[in-house]
mmCIF file of C-alpha atoms and ligand atoms in Angstrom:
data_model
loop_
_atom_site.group_PDB
_atom_site.id
_atom_site.type_symbol
_atom_site.label_atom_id
_atom_site.label_comp_id
_atom_site.label_asym_id
_atom_site.label_seq_id
_atom_site.Cartn_x
_atom_site.Cartn_y
_atom_site.Cartn_z
ATOM 1 C CA MET A 1 104.499 125.696 92.632
ATOM 2 C CA ALA A 2 101.539 126.549 95.101
ATOM 3 C CA THR A 3 98.366 125.728 93.894
ATOM 4 C CA GLN A 4 94.911 127.131 94.839
ATOM 5 C CA LEU A 5 92.898 124.121 93.497
ATOM 6 C CA ARG A 6 90.078 122.819 95.521
ATOM 7 C CA LYS A 7 91.148 119.744 97.233
ATOM 8 C CA ILE A 8 88.784 117.234 98.342
ATOM 9 C CA ALA A 9 90.083 114.052 99.752
ATOM 10 C CA VAL A 10 87.735 111.066 99.394
ATOM 11 C CA GLU A 11 88.968 108.097 101.572
ATOM 12 C CA GLU A 12 89.113 109.545 104.883
ATOM 13 C CA ALA A 13 88.431 107.132 107.708
ATOM 14 C CA PHE A 14 86.695 107.811 111.219
ATOM 15 C CA SER A 15 85.137 105.720 113.788
ATOM 16 C CA ILE A 16 82.583 106.207 116.821
ATOM 17 C CA PRO A 17 83.420 104.919 120.312
ATOM 18 C CA GLU A 18 80.171 102.478 119.979
ATOM 19 C CA VAL A 19 81.768 100.706 116.896
ATOM 20 C CA ALA A 20 85.195 100.807 118.428
ATOM 21 C CA ARG A 21 83.868 99.145 121.618
ATOM 22 C CA GLU A 22 82.068 96.373 119.601
ATOM 23 C CA LEU A 23 85.273 95.886 117.560
ATOM 24 C CA GLN A 24 87.137 95.429 120.767
ATOM 25 C CA LYS A 25 84.927 92.588 121.718
ATOM 26 C CA ILE A 26 85.848 91.055 118.338
ATOM 27 C CA ALA A 27 89.377 91.580 119.149
ATOM 28 C CA ARG A 28 89.020 89.777 122.553
ATOM 29 C CA ALA A 29 87.129 86.843 121.002
ATOM 30 C CA PRO A 30 88.826 83.655 119.248
ATOM 31 C CA GLY A 31 88.635 83.768 115.544
ATOM 32 C CA ASP A 32 90.624 83.389 112.419
ATOM 33 C CA SER A 33 89.405 86.208 110.293
ATOM 34 C CA SER A 34 92.148 88.109 108.724
ATOM 35 C CA ASP A 35 91.034 91.157 109.802
ATOM 36 C CA LEU A 36 91.920 90.261 113.424
ATOM 37 C CA PRO A 37 95.653 91.296 113.471
ATOM 38 C CA LEU A 38 94.759 94.907 112.612
ATOM 39 C CA VAL A 39 91.570 94.738 114.940
ATOM 40 C CA ARG A 40 93.526 93.531 117.803
ATOM 41 C CA GLY A 41 96.242 95.971 117.275
ATOM 42 C CA ILE A 42 94.094 99.039 116.674
ATOM 43 C CA TYR A 43 90.999 98.392 119.223
ATOM 44 C CA ASP A 44 92.627 96.472 121.856
ATOM 45 C CA ALA A 45 96.271 97.527 121.651
ATOM 46 C CA GLN A 46 97.029 93.786 122.133
ATOM 47 C CA PRO A 47 101.120 92.913 122.412
ATOM 48 C CA GLY A 48 102.094 91.154 119.429
ATOM 49 C CA TYR A 49 99.661 93.049 117.140
ATOM 50 C CA GLY A 50 101.874 96.144 116.993
ATOM 51 C CA ASP A 51 99.637 98.232 119.173
ATOM 52 C CA MET A 52 98.699 100.437 116.191
ATOM 53 C CA LYS A 53 98.090 103.969 117.189
ATOM 54 C CA PHE A 54 95.354 105.041 114.875
ATOM 55 C CA LEU A 55 92.520 104.967 117.186
ATOM 56 C CA GLU A 56 92.726 108.416 118.494
ATOM 57 C CA GLY A 57 93.029 109.645 114.961
ATOM 58 C CA LEU A 58 89.934 107.904 114.085
ATOM 59 C CA LEU A 59 87.949 109.082 116.754
ATOM 60 C CA ASP A 60 88.936 112.515 116.456
ATOM 61 C CA ILE A 61 87.088 114.519 113.608
ATOM 62 C CA GLU A 62 86.992 118.044 114.622
ATOM 63 C CA GLY A 63 90.262 118.577 116.489
ATOM 64 C CA LYS A 64 93.520 117.659 115.211
ATOM 65 C CA ARG A 65 92.213 116.485 111.833
ATOM 66 C CA LEU A 66 90.612 119.704 111.075
ATOM 67 C CA LYS A 67 93.760 121.505 112.108
ATOM 68 C CA GLU A 68 95.870 119.294 110.045
ATOM 69 C CA MET A 69 93.525 120.053 106.899
ATOM 70 C CA ASP A 70 93.869 123.876 107.560
ATOM 71 C CA GLN A 71 97.636 123.571 107.425
ATOM 72 C CA TYR A 72 97.760 121.856 104.308
ATOM 73 C CA GLY A 73 95.005 123.627 102.446
ATOM 74 C CA VAL A 74 92.958 120.333 102.108
ATOM 75 C CA ASP A 75 89.362 122.002 101.639
ATOM 76 C CA MET A 76 87.451 118.905 102.453
ATOM 77 C CA GLN A 77 87.569 115.274 103.752
ATOM 78 C CA VAL A 78 84.820 112.853 102.403
ATOM 79 C CA LEU A 79 84.523 110.749 105.772
ATOM 80 C CA SER A 80 83.754 106.963 105.877
ATOM 81 C CA LEU A 81 83.437 104.644 108.740
ATOM 82 C CA THR A 82 86.806 102.752 108.820
ATOM 83 C CA ALA A 83 87.223 99.188 107.727
ATOM 84 C CA PRO A 84 85.886 96.571 108.462
ATOM 85 C CA GLY A 85 82.834 99.113 109.205
ATOM 86 C CA VAL A 86 80.044 96.882 110.760
ATOM 87 C CA GLN A 87 80.431 93.885 108.448
ATOM 88 C CA MET A 88 81.938 91.693 111.116
ATOM 89 C CA PHE A 89 78.922 92.013 113.380
ATOM 90 C CA ASP A 90 75.732 89.973 113.475
ATOM 91 C CA ALA A 91 72.909 91.554 111.446
ATOM 92 C CA ASP A 92 71.174 93.539 114.298
ATOM 93 C CA THR A 93 74.216 94.969 115.905
ATOM 94 C CA ALA A 94 75.384 95.767 112.407
ATOM 95 C CA CYS A 95 71.940 97.687 111.372
ATOM 96 C CA ASP A 96 71.837 99.562 114.788
ATOM 97 C CA LEU A 97 75.655 100.715 114.622
ATOM 98 C CA ALA A 98 75.251 101.725 110.878
ATOM 99 C CA THR A 99 72.422 103.902 111.790
ATOM 100 C CA LEU A 100 74.211 105.421 114.534
ATOM 101 C CA ALA A 101 77.419 106.007 112.511
ATOM 102 C CA ASN A 102 75.450 107.764 109.779
ATOM 103 C CA ASP A 103 73.507 109.972 112.169
ATOM 104 C CA ARG A 104 76.903 110.913 113.845
ATOM 105 C CA LEU A 105 78.468 111.670 110.399
ATOM 106 C CA ALA A 106 75.539 113.870 109.385
ATOM 107 C CA GLU A 107 75.922 115.876 112.906
ATOM 108 C CA VAL A 108 79.601 116.463 112.134
ATOM 109 C CA ILE A 109 78.970 117.544 108.620
ATOM 110 C CA SER A 110 76.087 120.002 109.677
ATOM 111 C CA ARG A 111 78.602 121.590 112.078
ATOM 112 C CA HIS A 112 81.155 121.901 109.154
ATOM 113 C CA PRO A 113 79.421 121.772 105.822
ATOM 114 C CA LYS A 114 82.177 123.138 103.882
ATOM 115 C CA ARG A 115 84.878 120.805 105.384
ATOM 116 C CA PHE A 116 83.331 117.487 105.590
ATOM 117 C CA ALA A 117 81.212 115.277 103.615
ATOM 118 C CA GLY A 118 80.453 111.767 104.072
ATOM 119 C CA LEU A 119 79.737 108.176 102.675
ATOM 120 C CA ALA A 120 77.041 105.992 104.447
ATOM 121 C CA THR A 121 77.679 102.897 105.876
ATOM 122 C CA PHE A 122 74.991 100.103 105.647
ATOM 123 C CA ALA A 123 75.091 96.244 106.958
ATOM 124 C CA PRO A 124 74.868 93.956 104.130
ATOM 125 C CA GLN A 125 74.279 91.146 106.526
ATOM 126 C CA ALA A 126 70.641 92.351 106.185
ATOM 127 C CA PRO A 127 70.037 93.483 102.553
ATOM 128 C CA ARG A 128 66.397 94.722 103.034
ATOM 129 C CA ARG A 129 67.223 96.922 106.066
ATOM 130 C CA ALA A 130 70.481 98.058 104.339
ATOM 131 C CA VAL A 131 68.391 99.405 101.467
ATOM 132 C CA LYS A 132 66.166 101.150 103.980
ATOM 133 C CA GLU A 133 69.317 102.862 105.620
ATOM 134 C CA MET A 134 70.936 103.658 102.492
ATOM 135 C CA GLU A 135 67.678 105.520 101.387
ATOM 136 C CA ARG A 136 67.529 107.176 104.627
ATOM 137 C CA ALA A 137 71.088 108.105 104.433
ATOM 138 C CA MET A 138 71.024 109.883 101.224
ATOM 139 C CA GLN A 139 67.534 111.267 101.125
ATOM 140 C CA ARG A 140 67.176 112.540 104.727
ATOM 141 C CA LEU A 141 70.730 112.746 106.209
ATOM 142 C CA LYS A 142 72.040 114.035 102.579
ATOM 143 C CA LEU A 143 75.121 111.988 102.827
ATOM 144 C CA ASN A 144 77.178 111.641 99.660
ATOM 145 C CA GLY A 145 77.434 107.946 98.742
ATOM 146 C CA PHE A 146 78.156 104.660 100.214
ATOM 147 C CA ILE A 147 81.277 102.847 101.806
ATOM 148 C CA LEU A 148 81.366 99.125 101.586
ATOM 149 C CA ASN A 149 84.348 97.272 103.076
ATOM 150 C CA SER A 150 84.678 94.385 100.420
ATOM 151 C CA HIS A 151 83.352 91.091 101.175
ATOM 152 C CA THR A 152 80.664 90.349 104.051
ATOM 153 C CA HIS A 153 81.158 86.985 105.888
ATOM 154 C CA SER A 154 83.271 86.031 102.815
ATOM 155 C CA GLU A 155 80.564 86.867 100.277
ATOM 156 C CA TYR A 156 80.867 89.325 97.410
ATOM 157 C CA LEU A 157 78.390 91.747 95.612
ATOM 158 C CA ASP A 158 77.734 89.509 92.710
ATOM 159 C CA ASP A 159 75.855 87.218 95.025
ATOM 160 C CA PRO A 160 72.018 87.823 94.216
ATOM 161 C CA LYS A 161 71.096 88.446 98.015
ATOM 162 C CA TYR A 162 73.042 91.686 97.656
ATOM 163 C CA TRP A 163 71.364 92.835 94.252
ATOM 164 C CA PRO A 164 68.812 95.055 96.330
ATOM 165 C CA ILE A 165 71.745 96.902 97.463
ATOM 166 C CA LEU A 166 72.981 97.476 94.147
ATOM 167 C CA GLU A 167 69.709 98.480 92.930
ATOM 168 C CA ALA A 168 69.173 101.113 95.630
ATOM 169 C CA ALA A 169 72.645 102.540 95.028
ATOM 170 C CA GLU A 170 72.062 102.860 91.285
ATOM 171 C CA ALA A 171 68.479 104.440 91.884
ATOM 172 C CA LEU A 172 70.020 107.061 94.434
ATOM 173 C CA ASP A 173 72.926 107.731 92.264
ATOM 174 C CA GLY A 174 75.034 106.775 95.251
ATOM 175 C CA CYS A 175 78.642 105.665 94.362
ATOM 176 C CA ILE A 176 79.631 102.732 96.270
ATOM 177 C CA TYR A 177 83.531 102.952 97.505
ATOM 178 C CA ILE A 178 84.652 99.411 97.969
ATOM 179 C CA HIS A 179 87.342 99.911 100.494
ATOM 180 C CA PRO A 180 89.517 97.100 101.607
ATOM 181 C CA ARG A 181 89.488 94.577 104.620
ATOM 182 C CA GLY A 182 90.947 91.371 105.445
ATOM 183 C CA ALA A 183 90.709 88.958 102.493
ATOM 184 C CA SER A 184 87.960 86.559 102.617
ATOM 185 C CA ASP A 185 88.200 83.134 103.972
ATOM 186 C CA GLY A 186 88.821 81.461 100.684
ATOM 187 C CA LEU A 187 91.496 84.066 99.681
ATOM 188 C CA LYS A 188 93.305 84.570 103.015
ATOM 189 C CA GLY A 189 95.805 81.715 103.470
ATOM 190 C CA PRO A 190 98.946 82.770 101.910
ATOM 191 C CA LEU A 191 98.269 86.401 102.705
ATOM 192 C CA ARG A 192 98.745 85.711 106.461
ATOM 193 C CA ASP A 193 102.417 85.747 106.702
ATOM 194 C CA TYR A 194 105.049 88.719 106.730
ATOM 195 C CA GLY A 195 102.384 91.201 107.210
ATOM 196 C CA MET A 196 100.992 90.540 103.722
ATOM 197 C CA ASP A 197 97.452 90.312 105.356
ATOM 198 C CA SER A 198 96.548 94.099 105.184
ATOM 199 C CA ALA A 199 97.579 97.321 103.307
ATOM 200 C CA MET A 200 100.901 95.909 101.944
ATOM 201 C CA TRP A 201 99.312 93.236 99.487
ATOM 202 C CA GLY A 202 96.191 91.603 100.929
ATOM 203 C CA TYR A 203 93.919 94.692 100.783
ATOM 204 C CA GLY A 204 94.544 95.023 97.079
ATOM 205 C CA VAL A 205 94.000 91.357 96.223
ATOM 206 C CA GLU A 206 90.651 91.366 98.048
ATOM 207 C CA VAL A 207 89.164 94.486 96.374
ATOM 208 C CA GLY A 208 90.788 93.681 93.101
ATOM 209 C CA THR A 209 89.107 90.428 93.324
ATOM 210 C CA HIS A 210 85.928 91.964 94.291
ATOM 211 C CA ALA A 211 85.886 94.268 91.311
ATOM 212 C CA VAL A 212 86.674 91.494 88.983
ATOM 213 C CA ARG A 213 83.914 89.351 90.105
ATOM 214 C CA MET A 214 81.555 92.108 89.691
ATOM 215 C CA MET A 215 82.477 92.862 86.075
ATOM 216 C CA ALA A 216 82.899 89.034 85.180
ATOM 217 C CA SER A 217 79.538 88.070 86.701
ATOM 218 C CA GLY A 218 77.793 90.414 84.223
ATOM 219 C CA LEU A 219 76.030 92.339 87.024
ATOM 220 C CA PHE A 220 76.469 95.718 85.344
ATOM 221 C CA ASP A 221 74.288 94.620 82.477
ATOM 222 C CA ARG A 222 71.379 94.582 85.233
ATOM 223 C CA PHE A 223 72.714 97.729 86.681
ATOM 224 C CA PRO A 224 74.291 99.956 84.038
ATOM 225 C CA LYS A 225 74.419 103.167 85.820
ATOM 226 C CA LEU A 226 75.967 101.600 89.207
ATOM 227 C CA LYS A 227 79.014 103.602 90.139
ATOM 228 C CA ILE A 228 81.840 101.889 92.062
ATOM 229 C CA CYS A 229 85.007 103.529 93.470
ATOM 230 C CA ILE A 230 87.977 101.682 94.403
ATOM 231 C CA GLY A 231 91.106 103.144 96.081
ATOM 232 C CA HIS A 232 94.829 102.547 96.240
ATOM 233 C CA MET A 233 95.352 103.755 92.521
ATOM 234 C CA GLY A 234 92.654 101.237 91.421
ATOM 235 C CA GLU A 235 93.983 98.219 93.398
ATOM 236 C CA ALA A 236 95.929 97.783 90.162
ATOM 237 C CA VAL A 237 92.979 96.616 88.168
ATOM 238 C CA HIS A 238 93.425 99.114 85.395
ATOM 239 C CA PHE A 239 97.034 97.913 85.007
ATOM 240 C CA TRP A 240 95.661 94.462 84.298
ATOM 241 C CA ILE A 241 92.453 95.433 82.253
ATOM 242 C CA TRP A 242 93.981 94.528 78.891
ATOM 243 C CA ARG A 243 94.457 90.999 80.070
ATOM 244 C CA ILE A 244 91.380 90.611 82.194
ATOM 245 C CA THR A 245 89.325 91.658 79.195
ATOM 246 C CA PHE A 246 91.290 89.407 76.657
ATOM 247 C CA MET A 247 91.045 86.298 78.942
ATOM 248 C CA ASN A 248 87.461 87.062 79.891
ATOM 249 C CA SER A 249 86.617 87.169 76.468
ATOM 250 C CA ARG A 250 88.096 83.666 76.059
ATOM 251 C CA ALA A 251 86.481 82.415 79.089
ATOM 252 C CA GLN A 252 83.088 83.390 77.596
ATOM 253 C CA ARG A 253 83.824 81.753 74.483
ATOM 254 C CA ILE A 254 84.508 78.352 76.126
ATOM 255 C CA GLY A 255 81.617 78.712 78.616
ATOM 256 C CA ARG A 256 83.484 79.485 81.624
ATOM 257 C CA ALA A 257 82.213 82.848 82.297
ATOM 258 C CA PRO A 258 78.804 84.361 81.625
ATOM 259 C CA LYS A 259 77.947 86.351 78.516
ATOM 260 C CA THR A 260 78.192 90.042 78.894
ATOM 261 C CA GLN A 261 77.034 92.757 76.709
ATOM 262 C CA LEU A 262 80.256 94.702 77.195
ATOM 263 C CA SER A 263 83.955 93.875 77.588
ATOM 264 C CA MET A 264 85.619 94.110 81.050
ATOM 265 C CA ALA A 265 87.449 97.076 79.857
ATOM 266 C CA GLU A 266 84.063 98.830 78.995
ATOM 267 C CA TYR A 267 82.620 97.989 82.245
ATOM 268 C CA PHE A 268 85.639 99.206 83.938
ATOM 269 C CA ALA A 269 85.554 102.653 81.876
ATOM 270 C CA ARG A 270 81.782 103.062 82.407
ATOM 271 C CA ASN A 271 81.045 102.109 86.006
ATOM 272 C CA PHE A 272 84.260 102.459 87.990
ATOM 273 C CA VAL A 273 86.383 105.324 89.232
ATOM 274 C CA ILE A 274 89.450 105.081 91.186
ATOM 275 C CA THR A 275 91.316 107.114 93.733
ATOM 276 C CA THR A 276 95.059 107.617 94.557
ATOM 277 C CA SER A 277 94.842 106.877 98.400
ATOM 278 C CA GLY A 278 98.166 105.599 99.627
ATOM 279 C CA VAL A 279 99.768 105.330 96.417
ATOM 280 C CA GLU A 280 102.084 108.316 95.912
ATOM 281 C CA ASP A 281 103.753 107.244 92.803
ATOM 282 C CA PRO A 282 103.623 110.114 90.043
ATOM 283 C CA LEU A 283 104.253 107.301 87.314
ATOM 284 C CA ALA A 284 101.382 105.298 88.540
ATOM 285 C CA LEU A 285 99.136 108.364 88.518
ATOM 286 C CA GLU A 286 100.159 109.359 85.059
ATOM 287 C CA TYR A 287 99.410 105.974 83.852
ATOM 288 C CA SER A 288 96.054 106.139 85.669
ATOM 289 C CA VAL A 289 95.108 109.480 84.025
ATOM 290 C CA ARG A 290 96.202 108.306 80.551
ATOM 291 C CA LYS A 291 94.602 104.986 80.814
ATOM 292 C CA LEU A 292 91.290 106.060 82.390
ATOM 293 C CA GLY A 293 90.967 109.678 81.625
ATOM 294 C CA ALA A 294 91.337 112.414 84.122
ATOM 295 C CA ASP A 295 87.535 112.315 84.708
ATOM 296 C CA HIS A 296 87.890 108.887 86.524
ATOM 297 C CA VAL A 297 90.871 109.400 89.058
ATOM 298 C CA LEU A 298 90.067 111.084 92.371
ATOM 299 C CA TRP A 299 92.687 112.227 94.929
ATOM 300 C CA ALA A 300 92.700 110.729 98.541
ATOM 301 C CA ILE A 301 94.809 110.808 101.600
ATOM 302 C CA ASP A 302 93.698 107.670 103.480
ATOM 303 C CA TYR A 303 93.868 109.659 106.806
ATOM 304 C CA PRO A 304 94.837 108.709 109.499
ATOM 305 C CA TYR A 305 96.556 105.766 108.058
ATOM 306 C CA GLN A 306 98.511 107.918 105.650
ATOM 307 C CA PRO A 307 100.211 111.382 106.485
ATOM 308 C CA THR A 308 98.663 114.378 104.841
ATOM 309 C CA ALA A 309 101.939 116.314 103.902
ATOM 310 C CA PRO A 310 103.061 113.863 101.330
ATOM 311 C CA ALA A 311 99.837 113.347 99.930
ATOM 312 C CA VAL A 312 99.275 117.077 99.310
ATOM 313 C CA ALA A 313 103.054 117.289 98.123
ATOM 314 C CA PHE A 314 102.497 114.339 95.718
ATOM 315 C CA MET A 315 99.439 115.988 93.846
ATOM 316 C CA ASP A 316 100.968 119.536 93.938
ATOM 317 C CA ALA A 317 103.988 117.915 92.077
ATOM 318 C CA ALA A 318 101.867 115.705 89.852
ATOM 319 C CA PRO A 319 102.908 115.326 86.103
ATOM 320 C CA LEU A 320 99.384 116.543 84.856
ATOM 321 C CA ALA A 321 97.921 119.518 83.033
ATOM 322 C CA GLU A 322 96.562 122.099 85.312
ATOM 323 C CA ALA A 323 93.035 121.397 84.045
ATOM 324 C CA ASP A 324 93.375 117.567 84.781
ATOM 325 C CA LYS A 325 95.087 118.128 88.156
ATOM 326 C CA ALA A 326 92.020 120.353 89.253
ATOM 327 C CA LYS A 327 89.703 117.269 88.307
ATOM 328 C CA VAL A 328 91.693 114.813 90.308
ATOM 329 C CA TYR A 329 92.218 117.000 93.198
ATOM 330 C CA GLY A 330 88.636 117.891 93.621
ATOM 331 C CA GLU A 331 86.150 118.514 90.512
ATOM 332 C CA ASN A 332 85.615 114.889 90.105
ATOM 333 C CA ALA A 333 84.921 114.307 93.591
ATOM 334 C CA ALA A 334 82.394 116.952 93.914
ATOM 335 C CA ARG A 335 80.644 115.581 90.815
ATOM 336 C CA ILE A 336 80.689 111.879 91.866
ATOM 337 C CA PHE A 337 79.558 112.598 95.389
ATOM 338 C CA HIS A 338 77.244 115.266 94.944
ATOM 339 C CA ILE A 339 79.383 117.943 96.774
ATOM 340 C CA ALA A 340 78.236 121.736 95.978
HETATM 341 C C1 1WB B 1 95.776 100.471 107.349
HETATM 342 C C2 1WB B 1 95.496 100.951 106.266
HETATM 343 C C3 1WB B 1 95.080 99.745 108.293
HETATM 344 C C4 1WB B 1 94.011 101.062 106.387
HETATM 345 C C5 1WB B 1 93.720 99.938 108.306
HETATM 346 O O1 1WB B 1 93.004 99.281 109.211
HETATM 347 C C6 1WB B 1 93.167 100.644 107.236
HETATM 348 C C7 1WB B 1 97.347 100.457 107.673
HETATM 349 C C8 1WB B 1 91.555 99.396 109.063
HETATM 350 O O2 1WB B 1 97.898 101.233 106.820
HETATM 351 O O3 1WB B 1 97.843 99.555 108.310
HETATM 352 C C9 1WB B 1 93.311 101.855 105.038
HETATM 353 O O4 1WB B 1 92.309 102.233 105.231
HETATM 354 O O5 1WB B 1 94.025 101.689 103.933
HETATM 355 MN MN1 MN B 2 91.612 103.449 103.581
#
């Protein structure tokens, strides 16, 4: 059945040549970050890393991408600077490139205001400067929220040094989309074999761990209106949320986790939304909508890492009531990311 529902895809990646060049330097330097296999493959086409053909699609916004959106009836892509964003760079480089990327993003959106929206990048390496850029991005550039590629130098958002960033996001009503990157140093070991370091498994372990750290740390008592978005069908956190909630309350009772005002399930319901990016499984979607409510699930393609056609076909055929499908396909994105 053809559908006329508004389609807003919310995890759509882009890059700019300046960031790509800086990532190529990282690709050519020694290092043991678990992002390196992909960074070497995408930004330096190094043999042995698969020569991943994504760079052209990342750098193109108004050409092939827009044509493909037209072809499949995608009304809008919410763009974000692709993983690992600026988070592998030194603080000065990261701040400069975040500003540049946000400016470029705002320019593209101003040329196609009905077709593109965008999530602003910031550099957690310098939290105070990050806050200034977050304010500029939403207030002056009118960007629609924020993208964060999980850990920064193996540290997570529950670290108090990042609280100014959370405070700013909450005050600006800017939802932070926590996108995966390679797992942090403490987490990466067994994920490095068999191609498990990235989208196959490591990405979900990394972001799922980040989300659970945030909830279990109690930080949502301090920032009750903070909104977090996680992709890839919630990185399976809501599949485990019953057990996370049960075991966290036990951990709180025996003094292994801080006391929190709400349960883990209540934080997930209040502070998180999820997207379908890269998971075209009707049963997983049906579970997500029943578990979290149709207001909490957003559609995404994960362009250019995932093809558009099956992402649209998946939603068109999704086992959802028409009103719920309208929410997932576009209405929730418009509400959460301030899209007119
Ligand atoms: C892939 C997917 C690679 C994503 C990425 O590199 C990102 C992949 C930064 O499918 O190999 C993604 O955004 O999901
Ligand atoms: Mn993605």
